[in-house]
Amino acid sequence: MYAQMVQSTGKGVKSSEDMTPEERAFQARIDAGEKIEPKDWMPPAYRKNLIRQIGQHAHSEIVGQLPEGNWITRAPTLERKAILLAKVQDEAGHGLYLYCAAETLGVSRDDLTEMLLDGRMKYSSIFNYPTLNWSDIGAVGWLVDGAAIINQVPLQRTSFGPYARAMVRVCKEESFHARQGFDAIRKMADGTPAQKRMAQDSLNRLWFPALMMFGPPDKDSPHSAQSMAWKIKMNTNDELRQKFVDQTVPQIEFLGLDLPDSGIQWNEEHGHYDYTDPDWSEFFDVLKGNGPCNVDRLAARNKAWDDGKWVRDGLMAHAKKKAAAKVAAE
Amino acid sequence: MSTPLKRDEAFLQFLLRMGDNTLILGHRVSEWCGHAPVLEEDIALANTALDLIGQTQFWLGLAGEVQGEGKSADDIAFLRDVWDFRNLLLVEVPNGDFGHTLMRQFLFDAWHSIQLGRLLKSSDARVAAIAEKTAKEVAYHLERSADTVVGLGDGSEESRRRMQEALDYLWPYVGEMFQSDDVDAAMVAAGIAPDPASLRDEYDALISRVLAGATLTIPDSRFGHKGGRTGKMHTEHLGHLLTQMQWLQRAYPGANW
Ligand SMILES: [Fe+2]
Ligand SMILES: [Fe+2]
Ligand SMILES: [Fe+2]
């Protein structure tokens, strides 16, 4: 989700006979529910996949600051401004723990950042959509953080220890964000006709992009099997998407908003809501860089990084001087 | 000859000066969100902005109480025009580069921490309570901004040059913090707040120490722009800031958010 379409490095799942003894022992530990720690032996492909997945997740937290930051200076009350600032600060903190988790695998935060900035690494498609009215801030917390939780709660049990532990901390904060987001959009849905119109507009615009967060349909998601065997992915895309729809439809009804998809209908037989699939060609366009905000988002991150170079260099130069002075004094 | 200000009128002005400083600076700092030079700074800037907005709720909340017209902190923040704002000019100037932003933060934090230290002894228990609640946050802001000013001043050649430029640009906005008028006289008489001029020596000692560590030179001139804390003449920048900050409240009056 925050990591969509993570390119798998394996060529499908190896059978036990095809594994080396090391690989077999590694898989046995995972099957037994043990955590893999950074110093443990791991297959190179496991390491590579995890770096991609955790890196993408971290980048999503960082780029995700932009659509929400877009409304901080226009937040309508002091309390809403404070809540939004605190949320965006949390997201940056999530980025930080996730980069730290990735660093335990032997990649540096700066290297990952460079890969984000030159387009070699991705971030979640959702952050390539704009936030256009104040209600979007409520909708992002409710739908986007809500979808993130559905994806990330199972990842608390993922096989790689540092990632699992980061998810425990992150999930706690994400549920807080989702509740605050719901509260914000509820105020809008219960408000004046203009506010209600904003709330409906947000829901209509963000619904399908939120469904896309879970990644392409299982039938088009060839990379999943190995990741699931390694327990770095715990559920299929479609399972999680269905869970999200089932959880969210009653909330839409509670808010008194119109459903954003005329295909949503309770299916008695399956015990789930039916829904219309998002337009997957739009999803693949966004991944290719053609979403409504891709160019602006990357440009903003690149500008921040380039403009900040003198600051990073200056602080580094200062730290070196201080270290040298300390050595001289000894 | 103007007649002496009534105590409550002066008190209201004093509270607006405190709350407008934190409101406008909090707004400026929040403009950085997602654009800082390094992730740790994004977090720190958001944290500073968040603290300042929280402090604004205290000061403007009390302002509304003292004014006695049933106005909330939000009414005061979002429904006044430029001429009614009482913040220092220093906090409304645009962010500039990261060096300008941190230098402005340092110059403000140094004053703010000394001011809150004095307000701990305010004769008004509500003022003393706000000072008590906010002084720790501001001490932390000062520690951070001072460290960053030192790190960048005594950093690379480029960072030093940029920090000196920032100091030269912002220095003329420092003097306003220490100007006294009849509002201040009434606050001193009531024991609510100190005379701003009385903070200058401590301030100069503090910033001289930090700026020396930063290898930066304090400009000679003591010239100071003024007009923010009295509301007589703000910069052109404040109006633009308010158009963003107040837009929703102005466009959709009476809505609950
Ligand atoms: Fe997050
Ligand atoms: Fe997340
Ligand atoms: Fe979140």
Coordinates of C-alpha atoms and ligand atoms in Angstrom, one line a residue:
Chain A
M1 CA 0.0 0.0 0.0
Y2 CA 2.5 2.6 1.1
A3 CA 4.6 0.0 -0.7
Q4 CA 2.8 -0.9 -3.9
M5 CA 4.1 -3.0 -6.7
V6 CA 7.4 -3.7 -4.9
Q7 CA 9.3 -5.4 -7.6
S8 CA 10.2 -8.8 -6.4
T9 CA 13.7 -9.9 -6.9
G10 CA 13.0 -13.6 -6.6
K11 CA 11.8 -15.8 -9.6
G12 CA 8.8 -17.2 -7.8
V13 CA 8.9 -19.2 -4.6
K14 CA 11.6 -21.9 -4.5
S15 CA 10.6 -25.3 -3.4
S16 CA 12.2 -26.8 -0.3
E17 CA 14.4 -29.1 -2.4
D18 CA 15.7 -26.2 -4.5
M19 CA 16.8 -24.3 -1.5
T20 CA 20.3 -24.2 -0.1
P21 CA 20.6 -25.5 3.5
E22 CA 20.9 -21.9 4.6
E23 CA 17.8 -20.9 2.8
R24 CA 15.9 -23.8 4.1
A25 CA 16.9 -23.0 7.7
F26 CA 15.9 -19.3 7.1
Q27 CA 12.5 -20.3 5.7
A28 CA 12.0 -22.7 8.7
R29 CA 12.6 -19.8 11.1
I30 CA 10.1 -17.7 9.3
D31 CA 7.5 -20.5 9.2
A32 CA 8.0 -20.9 13.0
G33 CA 7.1 -17.3 13.5
E34 CA 10.6 -16.2 14.5
K35 CA 11.8 -12.7 13.9
I36 CA 14.8 -12.1 11.6
E37 CA 17.2 -9.5 13.0
P38 CA 19.7 -7.4 11.1
K39 CA 22.7 -9.4 12.0
D40 CA 21.1 -12.8 11.1
W41 CA 21.8 -14.4 7.8
M42 CA 19.2 -13.7 5.1
P43 CA 18.9 -14.4 1.4
P44 CA 20.1 -11.4 -0.6
A45 CA 16.7 -11.2 -2.3
Y46 CA 14.9 -11.0 1.0
R47 CA 17.2 -8.1 2.0
K48 CA 16.7 -6.4 -1.4
N49 CA 12.9 -6.7 -1.3
L50 CA 12.7 -5.4 2.2
I51 CA 14.9 -2.4 1.4
R52 CA 12.5 -1.6 -1.4
Q53 CA 9.4 -2.1 0.6
I54 CA 10.5 -0.2 3.7
G55 CA 12.1 2.5 1.6
Q56 CA 8.9 3.0 -0.3
H57 CA 7.0 3.1 2.9
A58 CA 9.4 5.7 4.3
H59 CA 9.2 7.8 1.2
S60 CA 5.4 7.7 1.3
E61 CA 5.5 9.2 4.8
I62 CA 7.8 12.0 3.6
V63 CA 6.0 12.9 0.4
G64 CA 2.7 12.5 2.3
Q65 CA 3.6 15.6 4.2
L66 CA 3.0 17.7 1.1
P67 CA -0.7 17.3 0.4
E68 CA -1.5 17.8 4.1
G69 CA 1.0 20.6 4.5
N70 CA -0.8 22.3 1.7
W71 CA -3.6 23.2 4.2
I72 CA -1.6 24.0 7.3
T73 CA -1.5 27.7 6.6
R74 CA -5.2 27.7 5.8
A75 CA -6.5 25.6 8.6
P76 CA -9.8 27.2 9.8
T77 CA -9.2 27.2 13.5
L78 CA -6.3 27.2 15.9
E79 CA -7.2 23.8 17.1
R80 CA -7.4 22.3 13.6
K81 CA -4.1 23.9 12.7
A82 CA -2.5 22.3 15.8
I83 CA -4.0 18.9 15.1
L84 CA -2.8 19.0 11.5
L85 CA 0.7 20.2 12.5
A86 CA 0.9 17.4 15.0
K87 CA -0.2 14.9 12.4
V88 CA 2.3 16.0 9.8
Q89 CA 5.0 16.0 12.4
D90 CA 4.1 12.4 13.2
E91 CA 4.3 11.4 9.6
A92 CA 7.8 12.8 9.4
G93 CA 8.6 10.8 12.5
H94 CA 7.3 7.7 10.8
G95 CA 9.6 8.4 7.9
L96 CA 12.5 8.6 10.3
Y97 CA 11.8 5.3 12.1
L98 CA 11.3 3.6 8.7
Y99 CA 14.6 4.9 7.3
C100 CA 16.3 3.7 10.5
A101 CA 14.7 0.3 10.0
A102 CA 16.0 0.3 6.4
E103 CA 19.4 1.3 7.5
T104 CA 19.8 -1.8 9.5
L105 CA 19.8 -3.6 6.2
G106 CA 22.9 -1.8 5.1
V107 CA 21.6 1.1 3.0
S108 CA 21.9 4.7 4.0
R109 CA 19.1 7.3 4.4
D110 CA 20.9 9.6 2.0
D111 CA 21.1 6.8 -0.7
L112 CA 17.4 6.1 -0.3
T113 CA 16.6 9.8 -0.5
E114 CA 18.7 10.2 -3.7
M115 CA 16.8 7.2 -5.2
L116 CA 13.5 8.9 -4.4
L117 CA 14.6 12.2 -5.8
D118 CA 15.7 10.8 -9.1
G119 CA 12.7 8.6 -9.5
R120 CA 14.4 5.2 -9.0
M121 CA 12.2 4.6 -6.0
K122 CA 8.5 5.2 -5.6
Y123 CA 6.1 6.3 -3.0
S124 CA 2.4 5.5 -2.6
S125 CA 0.2 6.6 -5.6
I126 CA -2.2 8.3 -3.2
F127 CA 0.1 11.2 -2.6
N128 CA 0.0 12.1 -6.2
Y129 CA -3.5 13.4 -5.8
P130 CA -4.2 17.0 -4.8
T131 CA -5.9 18.3 -1.6
L132 CA -8.4 20.8 -3.0
N133 CA -10.7 21.8 -0.2
W134 CA -10.4 21.8 3.6
S135 CA -12.5 18.6 3.9
D136 CA -9.8 16.7 2.1
I137 CA -7.7 17.0 5.3
G138 CA -10.5 15.1 7.1
A139 CA -10.8 12.7 4.3
V140 CA -7.1 12.0 4.1
G141 CA -7.0 11.1 7.8
W142 CA -10.1 9.0 7.6
L143 CA -9.5 7.2 4.3
V144 CA -5.8 7.3 3.7
D145 CA -4.6 6.7 7.2
G146 CA -7.5 4.3 7.6
A147 CA -6.3 2.3 4.6
A148 CA -2.7 2.5 5.8
I149 CA -3.8 1.0 9.1
I150 CA -5.5 -1.9 7.4
N151 CA -2.3 -2.6 5.6
Q152 CA 0.1 -2.0 8.5
V153 CA -1.7 -3.8 11.4
P154 CA -0.8 -7.2 9.9
L155 CA 2.8 -5.9 9.2
Q156 CA 3.3 -5.7 13.0
R157 CA 3.7 -9.5 12.6
T158 CA 6.1 -9.2 9.7
S159 CA 9.2 -11.4 9.8
F160 CA 11.8 -8.7 9.9
G161 CA 12.2 -7.5 13.5
P162 CA 13.0 -3.8 13.0
Y163 CA 10.2 -3.4 10.5
A164 CA 7.6 -5.2 12.7
R165 CA 8.6 -3.0 15.7
A166 CA 8.4 0.2 13.7
M167 CA 4.9 -0.8 12.6
V168 CA 3.7 -1.2 16.2
R169 CA 4.6 2.4 16.9
V170 CA 3.4 3.7 13.6
C171 CA 0.0 1.9 13.8
K172 CA -0.8 3.5 17.2
E173 CA -0.3 7.0 15.7
E174 CA -2.1 6.1 12.5
S175 CA -5.2 5.1 14.4
F176 CA -5.2 8.4 16.2
H177 CA -4.9 10.2 12.8
A178 CA -7.8 8.2 11.4
R179 CA -10.0 9.1 14.3
Q180 CA -9.1 12.8 14.1
G181 CA -9.7 12.7 10.3
F182 CA -13.1 11.2 10.8
D183 CA -14.0 13.8 13.4
A184 CA -12.9 16.6 11.0
I185 CA -15.0 15.3 8.1
R186 CA -17.9 14.7 10.4
K187 CA -17.9 18.3 11.3
M188 CA -18.1 19.1 7.6
A189 CA -20.8 16.6 6.9
D190 CA -22.9 18.0 9.8
G191 CA -22.1 21.6 8.8
T192 CA -23.6 24.2 6.5
P193 CA -24.6 23.2 3.0
A194 CA -21.3 24.5 1.6
Q195 CA -19.4 22.4 4.1
K196 CA -21.4 19.3 3.3
R197 CA -20.7 19.9 -0.3
M198 CA -16.9 20.0 0.4
A199 CA -17.2 16.7 2.4
Q200 CA -19.0 15.0 -0.5
D201 CA -16.5 16.4 -3.0
S202 CA -13.6 15.0 -1.0
L203 CA -15.2 11.6 -0.7
N204 CA -16.0 11.4 -4.4
R205 CA -12.6 12.4 -5.4
L206 CA -10.5 10.4 -2.9
W207 CA -12.5 7.1 -2.8
F208 CA -11.0 5.4 -5.9
P209 CA -7.4 6.6 -5.2
A210 CA -7.8 5.2 -1.7
L211 CA -8.9 1.8 -3.1
M212 CA -5.8 1.9 -5.3
M213 CA -3.6 2.2 -2.3
F214 CA -3.8 -1.6 -1.8
G215 CA -2.2 -2.2 -5.2
P216 CA -3.4 -3.9 -8.3
P217 CA -5.8 -6.8 -8.2
D218 CA -4.3 -10.1 -7.1
K219 CA -4.5 -11.6 -10.6
D220 CA -2.2 -8.8 -11.8
S221 CA 0.1 -8.9 -8.8
P222 CA 2.7 -11.5 -9.6
H223 CA 5.2 -10.5 -6.9
S224 CA 3.1 -11.4 -4.0
A225 CA 3.8 -15.1 -3.5
Q226 CA 7.5 -14.8 -2.5
S227 CA 6.8 -11.8 -0.3
M228 CA 4.0 -13.8 1.5
A229 CA 6.3 -16.8 1.9
W230 CA 8.8 -14.5 3.6
K231 CA 6.1 -12.8 5.6
I232 CA 7.0 -9.4 4.5
K233 CA 3.5 -9.2 3.0
M234 CA 0.8 -10.8 5.1
N235 CA -2.4 -10.5 3.1
T236 CA -3.3 -10.2 -0.6
N237 CA -4.2 -6.8 -2.1
D238 CA -7.8 -7.8 -2.7
E239 CA -8.3 -9.1 0.8
L240 CA -7.2 -5.9 2.3
R241 CA -9.1 -3.8 -0.2
Q242 CA -12.3 -5.7 0.7
K243 CA -11.7 -5.2 4.3
F244 CA -11.3 -1.4 3.7
V245 CA -14.6 -1.2 1.8
D246 CA -16.5 -3.3 4.4
Q247 CA -15.2 -1.0 7.2
T248 CA -15.7 2.3 5.4
V249 CA -19.2 1.9 3.8
P250 CA -21.0 2.0 7.1
Q251 CA -19.0 5.1 8.1
I252 CA -20.0 6.9 4.9
E253 CA -23.6 6.1 5.8
F254 CA -23.1 7.3 9.3
L255 CA -21.8 10.6 8.0
G256 CA -25.0 10.9 5.9
L257 CA -22.9 11.3 2.7
D258 CA -23.8 9.7 -0.7
L259 CA -21.9 6.6 -1.6
P260 CA -19.0 7.6 -4.0
D261 CA -19.7 4.5 -6.2
S262 CA -23.1 3.4 -7.4
G263 CA -21.8 -0.2 -7.5
I264 CA -21.5 -0.4 -3.7
Q265 CA -24.0 -3.0 -2.5
W266 CA -24.2 -5.4 0.3
N267 CA -23.7 -9.0 -0.9
E268 CA -25.7 -11.3 1.3
E269 CA -24.1 -14.4 -0.1
H270 CA -20.5 -13.4 0.4
G271 CA -21.1 -11.3 3.5
H272 CA -19.2 -8.4 2.0
Y273 CA -19.9 -5.2 0.1
D274 CA -19.6 -5.4 -3.7
Y275 CA -17.9 -2.4 -5.2
T276 CA -16.6 -1.1 -8.5
D277 CA -12.9 -1.6 -9.2
P278 CA -10.9 1.6 -9.6
D279 CA -9.7 2.5 -13.1
W280 CA -6.5 0.5 -13.1
S281 CA -5.2 2.3 -16.2
E282 CA -5.3 5.5 -14.1
F283 CA -3.4 3.7 -11.4
F284 CA -0.6 2.6 -13.8
D285 CA -0.5 6.1 -15.2
V286 CA 0.1 7.5 -11.7
L287 CA 2.9 4.9 -11.1
K288 CA 4.5 5.9 -14.4
G289 CA 4.7 9.5 -13.2
N290 CA 1.5 10.8 -14.9
G291 CA -0.7 11.4 -11.8
P292 CA -2.1 14.9 -11.2
C293 CA 0.7 15.8 -8.8
N294 CA 3.7 13.6 -9.5
V295 CA 5.8 16.3 -11.1
D296 CA 5.0 18.8 -8.5
R297 CA 5.6 16.5 -5.6
L298 CA 9.0 15.4 -6.8
A299 CA 10.0 18.9 -7.7
A300 CA 9.1 20.1 -4.2
R301 CA 11.2 17.3 -2.6
N302 CA 14.1 18.0 -4.9
K303 CA 13.9 21.7 -4.2
A304 CA 13.9 21.1 -0.4
W305 CA 16.9 18.8 -0.8
D306 CA 18.8 21.1 -3.1
D307 CA 18.0 24.3 -1.2
G308 CA 19.0 22.5 2.0
K309 CA 22.4 21.4 0.8
W310 CA 24.3 24.4 2.3
V311 CA 22.6 23.7 5.6
R312 CA 23.5 20.1 5.7
D313 CA 27.1 20.9 4.6
G314 CA 27.4 23.7 7.1
L315 CA 26.2 21.6 10.0
M316 CA 28.6 18.8 8.9
A317 CA 31.5 21.3 8.7
H318 CA 30.7 22.5 12.2
A319 CA 30.5 18.9 13.6
K320 CA 33.9 18.2 12.1
K321 CA 35.4 21.3 13.6
K322 CA 34.0 20.4 17.0
A323 CA 35.3 16.9 16.8
A324 CA 38.8 18.2 15.7
A325 CA 38.8 20.7 18.6
K326 CA 37.9 17.9 21.0
V327 CA 40.8 15.7 19.8
A328 CA 43.2 18.6 20.0
A329 CA 42.1 19.2 23.6
E330 CA 42.8 15.6 24.6
Chain B
M1 CA -2.4 64.9 25.6
S2 CA -3.9 61.5 25.7
T3 CA -5.5 60.3 28.9
P4 CA -3.9 57.4 30.6
L5 CA -5.1 54.0 29.4
K6 CA -7.6 52.2 31.4
R7 CA -6.0 49.1 33.0
D8 CA -8.1 46.6 31.0
E9 CA -7.6 48.3 27.7
A10 CA -3.8 48.2 28.3
F11 CA -4.0 44.6 29.5
L12 CA -5.9 43.6 26.3
Q13 CA -3.2 45.3 24.2
F14 CA -0.5 43.5 26.1
L15 CA -2.2 40.1 25.6
L16 CA -2.7 40.7 21.9
R17 CA 1.0 41.5 21.6
M18 CA 1.9 38.2 23.2
G19 CA -0.6 36.2 21.3
D20 CA -0.1 37.8 17.9
N21 CA 3.6 37.2 18.2
T22 CA 3.1 33.5 18.7
L23 CA 0.3 33.3 16.1
I24 CA 2.2 35.0 13.3
L25 CA 5.5 33.4 14.0
G26 CA 3.7 30.0 14.3
H27 CA 2.2 30.6 10.9
R28 CA 5.5 31.5 9.3
V29 CA 7.3 28.5 10.7
S30 CA 4.5 26.2 9.6
E31 CA 5.1 27.3 6.0
W32 CA 8.2 25.1 6.1
C33 CA 6.2 21.9 6.5
G34 CA 7.7 19.3 4.2
H35 CA 10.3 21.6 2.7
A36 CA 13.1 21.6 5.3
P37 CA 16.7 20.8 4.5
V38 CA 16.7 17.5 6.5
L39 CA 14.0 15.3 8.1
E40 CA 15.0 16.2 11.6
E41 CA 14.5 19.9 10.9
D42 CA 11.0 19.2 9.4
I43 CA 10.1 17.6 12.6
A44 CA 11.6 20.3 14.8
L45 CA 10.0 23.1 12.8
A46 CA 6.6 21.5 12.9
N47 CA 7.1 21.1 16.7
T48 CA 8.0 24.7 17.1
A49 CA 5.0 25.9 15.1
L50 CA 2.8 23.6 17.1
D51 CA 4.0 24.9 20.4
L52 CA 3.5 28.5 19.2
I53 CA 0.0 27.8 18.1
G54 CA -0.8 26.2 21.4
Q55 CA 0.6 29.3 23.2
T56 CA -1.5 31.5 21.0
Q57 CA -4.6 29.7 22.2
F58 CA -3.7 30.6 25.8
W59 CA -2.9 34.3 25.1
L60 CA -5.7 35.1 22.8
G61 CA -8.1 33.0 24.9
L62 CA -7.3 35.3 27.8
A63 CA -7.5 38.3 25.6
G64 CA -11.0 37.4 24.7
E65 CA -11.8 36.9 28.4
V66 CA -10.4 40.3 29.3
Q67 CA -12.1 42.0 26.4
G68 CA -15.4 40.7 27.7
E69 CA -17.3 40.7 24.4
G70 CA -17.6 36.9 24.2
K71 CA -14.9 36.4 21.6
S72 CA -13.0 33.2 21.4
A73 CA -9.3 32.9 20.5
D74 CA -10.4 31.9 17.0
D75 CA -12.5 35.0 16.6
I76 CA -9.6 37.1 17.5
A77 CA -7.1 35.3 15.3
F78 CA -9.2 34.9 12.2
L79 CA -11.5 38.0 12.2
R80 CA -9.3 41.0 12.7
D81 CA -7.6 43.0 9.9
V82 CA -4.0 44.1 9.7
W83 CA -4.3 47.3 11.8
D84 CA -5.6 45.4 14.8
F85 CA -2.6 43.0 14.9
R86 CA 0.0 43.8 17.6
N87 CA 2.8 41.4 16.7
L88 CA 6.4 42.5 16.3
L89 CA 7.4 43.2 12.7
L90 CA 10.2 40.7 13.1
V91 CA 7.8 37.7 13.2
E92 CA 5.8 38.7 10.1
V93 CA 8.8 39.1 7.7
P94 CA 8.8 36.3 5.1
N95 CA 10.8 33.1 5.9
G96 CA 13.6 33.7 3.4
D97 CA 16.1 30.8 3.4
F98 CA 16.5 28.4 6.3
G99 CA 19.2 30.6 7.7
H100 CA 16.9 33.6 7.8
T101 CA 14.2 31.5 9.4
L102 CA 16.5 30.1 12.1
M103 CA 18.1 33.5 12.8
R104 CA 14.7 35.1 13.2
Q105 CA 13.7 32.2 15.5
F106 CA 16.8 32.7 17.6
L107 CA 16.4 36.5 17.9
F108 CA 12.8 36.0 18.9
D109 CA 13.3 33.0 21.2
A110 CA 16.0 34.9 23.1
W111 CA 13.6 37.8 23.8
H112 CA 10.7 35.4 24.4
S113 CA 12.5 33.3 27.0
I114 CA 13.5 36.4 29.0
Q115 CA 10.1 37.9 28.8
L116 CA 8.4 34.7 30.0
G117 CA 10.9 34.5 32.9
R118 CA 9.7 37.9 34.0
L119 CA 6.0 37.0 33.5
L120 CA 6.4 34.1 35.9
K121 CA 6.2 36.8 38.6
S122 CA 3.2 38.6 37.1
S123 CA 0.7 40.0 39.5
D124 CA -2.0 38.5 37.3
A125 CA -2.3 34.8 38.2
R126 CA -3.5 33.9 34.7
V127 CA -0.5 35.5 33.0
A128 CA 1.8 33.8 35.4
A129 CA 0.1 30.5 34.7
I130 CA 0.6 30.9 31.0
A131 CA 4.2 31.8 31.5
E132 CA 4.6 28.7 33.6
K133 CA 3.1 26.5 31.0
T134 CA 5.0 27.9 28.1
A135 CA 8.5 28.7 29.5
K136 CA 9.8 25.2 29.2
E137 CA 8.8 24.9 25.5
V138 CA 10.4 28.3 24.8
A139 CA 13.6 27.3 26.6
Y140 CA 13.8 24.3 24.3
H141 CA 13.1 26.5 21.2
L142 CA 16.0 28.8 22.3
E143 CA 18.3 25.9 22.9
R144 CA 17.6 24.5 19.4
S145 CA 17.7 27.8 17.5
A146 CA 20.9 28.9 19.3
D147 CA 22.6 25.6 18.5
T148 CA 21.6 25.9 14.9
V149 CA 22.8 29.5 14.6
V150 CA 26.1 28.4 16.1
G151 CA 26.3 25.3 13.9
L152 CA 25.6 27.3 10.7
G153 CA 27.6 30.4 11.7
D154 CA 30.6 28.4 12.6
G155 CA 30.1 25.9 9.8
S156 CA 31.2 26.2 6.2
E157 CA 32.1 29.4 4.4
E158 CA 28.8 29.5 2.6
S159 CA 26.7 28.8 5.7
R160 CA 28.6 31.5 7.6
R161 CA 28.0 34.1 4.8
R162 CA 24.3 33.2 4.7
M163 CA 23.9 33.5 8.5
Q164 CA 25.7 36.9 8.6
E165 CA 23.4 38.1 5.8
A166 CA 20.4 36.9 7.8
L167 CA 21.6 38.7 10.9
D168 CA 22.2 41.9 8.9
Y169 CA 18.8 41.7 7.4
L170 CA 16.9 41.0 10.6
W171 CA 18.9 43.2 13.0
P172 CA 16.8 46.3 12.3
Y173 CA 13.7 44.4 13.5
V174 CA 15.3 43.6 16.9
G175 CA 14.9 47.1 18.5
E176 CA 11.2 47.0 18.4
M177 CA 11.1 44.3 21.2
F178 CA 12.5 46.9 23.7
Q179 CA 10.4 49.9 22.9
S180 CA 8.1 51.0 25.7
D181 CA 4.8 53.0 25.4
D182 CA 1.8 53.8 27.6
V183 CA 0.5 50.2 27.4
D184 CA 3.8 49.1 28.9
A185 CA 3.7 51.8 31.5
A186 CA 0.2 50.6 32.6
M187 CA 1.4 47.0 32.7
V188 CA 4.4 48.0 34.8
A189 CA 2.2 50.0 37.2
A190 CA -0.2 47.1 37.6
G191 CA 2.7 44.6 38.1
I192 CA 1.5 42.5 35.2
A193 CA 4.5 42.7 32.9
P194 CA 8.0 44.2 32.9
D195 CA 9.1 47.3 31.0
P196 CA 10.4 46.0 27.7
A197 CA 13.4 48.3 27.9
S198 CA 14.4 46.6 31.0
L199 CA 15.0 43.3 29.1
R200 CA 17.6 44.7 26.8
D201 CA 20.8 44.2 28.8
E202 CA 20.0 40.5 29.5
Y203 CA 19.1 40.1 25.8
D204 CA 22.3 41.7 24.6
A205 CA 24.4 39.5 26.8
L206 CA 22.6 36.4 25.7
I207 CA 22.8 37.0 22.0
S208 CA 26.3 38.4 22.1
R209 CA 27.5 35.1 23.7
V210 CA 25.7 32.9 21.1
L211 CA 26.6 35.0 18.1
A212 CA 30.2 35.1 19.1
G213 CA 30.2 31.3 19.3
A214 CA 28.7 31.5 15.8
T215 CA 31.6 33.7 14.6
L216 CA 29.0 36.3 13.5
T217 CA 29.2 40.1 13.8
I218 CA 26.4 42.1 15.4
P219 CA 25.8 45.2 13.2
D220 CA 26.7 48.5 14.8
S221 CA 23.5 50.3 14.1
R222 CA 20.9 50.4 16.8
F223 CA 18.3 51.6 14.3
G224 CA 15.0 49.8 14.7
H225 CA 11.9 49.6 12.5
K226 CA 8.7 49.9 14.6
G227 CA 5.0 49.9 14.2
G228 CA 4.1 46.2 14.7
R229 CA 3.5 46.1 18.4
T230 CA 1.6 49.4 18.4
G231 CA -0.3 48.5 15.1
K232 CA 0.6 51.8 13.6
M233 CA 2.5 50.4 10.6
H234 CA 2.9 46.8 9.8
T235 CA 4.9 45.5 6.8
E236 CA 3.2 44.8 3.5
H237 CA 3.8 41.1 4.2
L238 CA 1.2 40.7 7.0
G239 CA -1.8 41.3 4.8
H240 CA -0.8 38.5 2.5
L241 CA -0.3 36.2 5.4
L242 CA -3.8 37.0 6.7
T243 CA -5.4 36.3 3.3
Q244 CA -4.3 32.7 3.7
M245 CA -4.7 32.3 7.4
Q246 CA -8.2 33.8 7.5
W247 CA -9.6 32.7 4.2
L248 CA -11.9 29.9 5.3
Q249 CA -13.4 31.8 8.2
R250 CA -13.9 34.9 6.0
A251 CA -15.4 33.0 3.0
Y252 CA -17.7 30.8 5.1
P253 CA -18.8 33.0 8.1
G254 CA -20.5 31.3 11.0
A255 CA -19.5 27.8 10.0
N256 CA -18.2 25.3 12.7
W257 CA -15.0 23.6 11.8
Ligands
FE1 FE 2.3 7.8 8.8
FE2 FE 2.2 4.9 7.1
FE3 FE -0.8 9.1 9.6

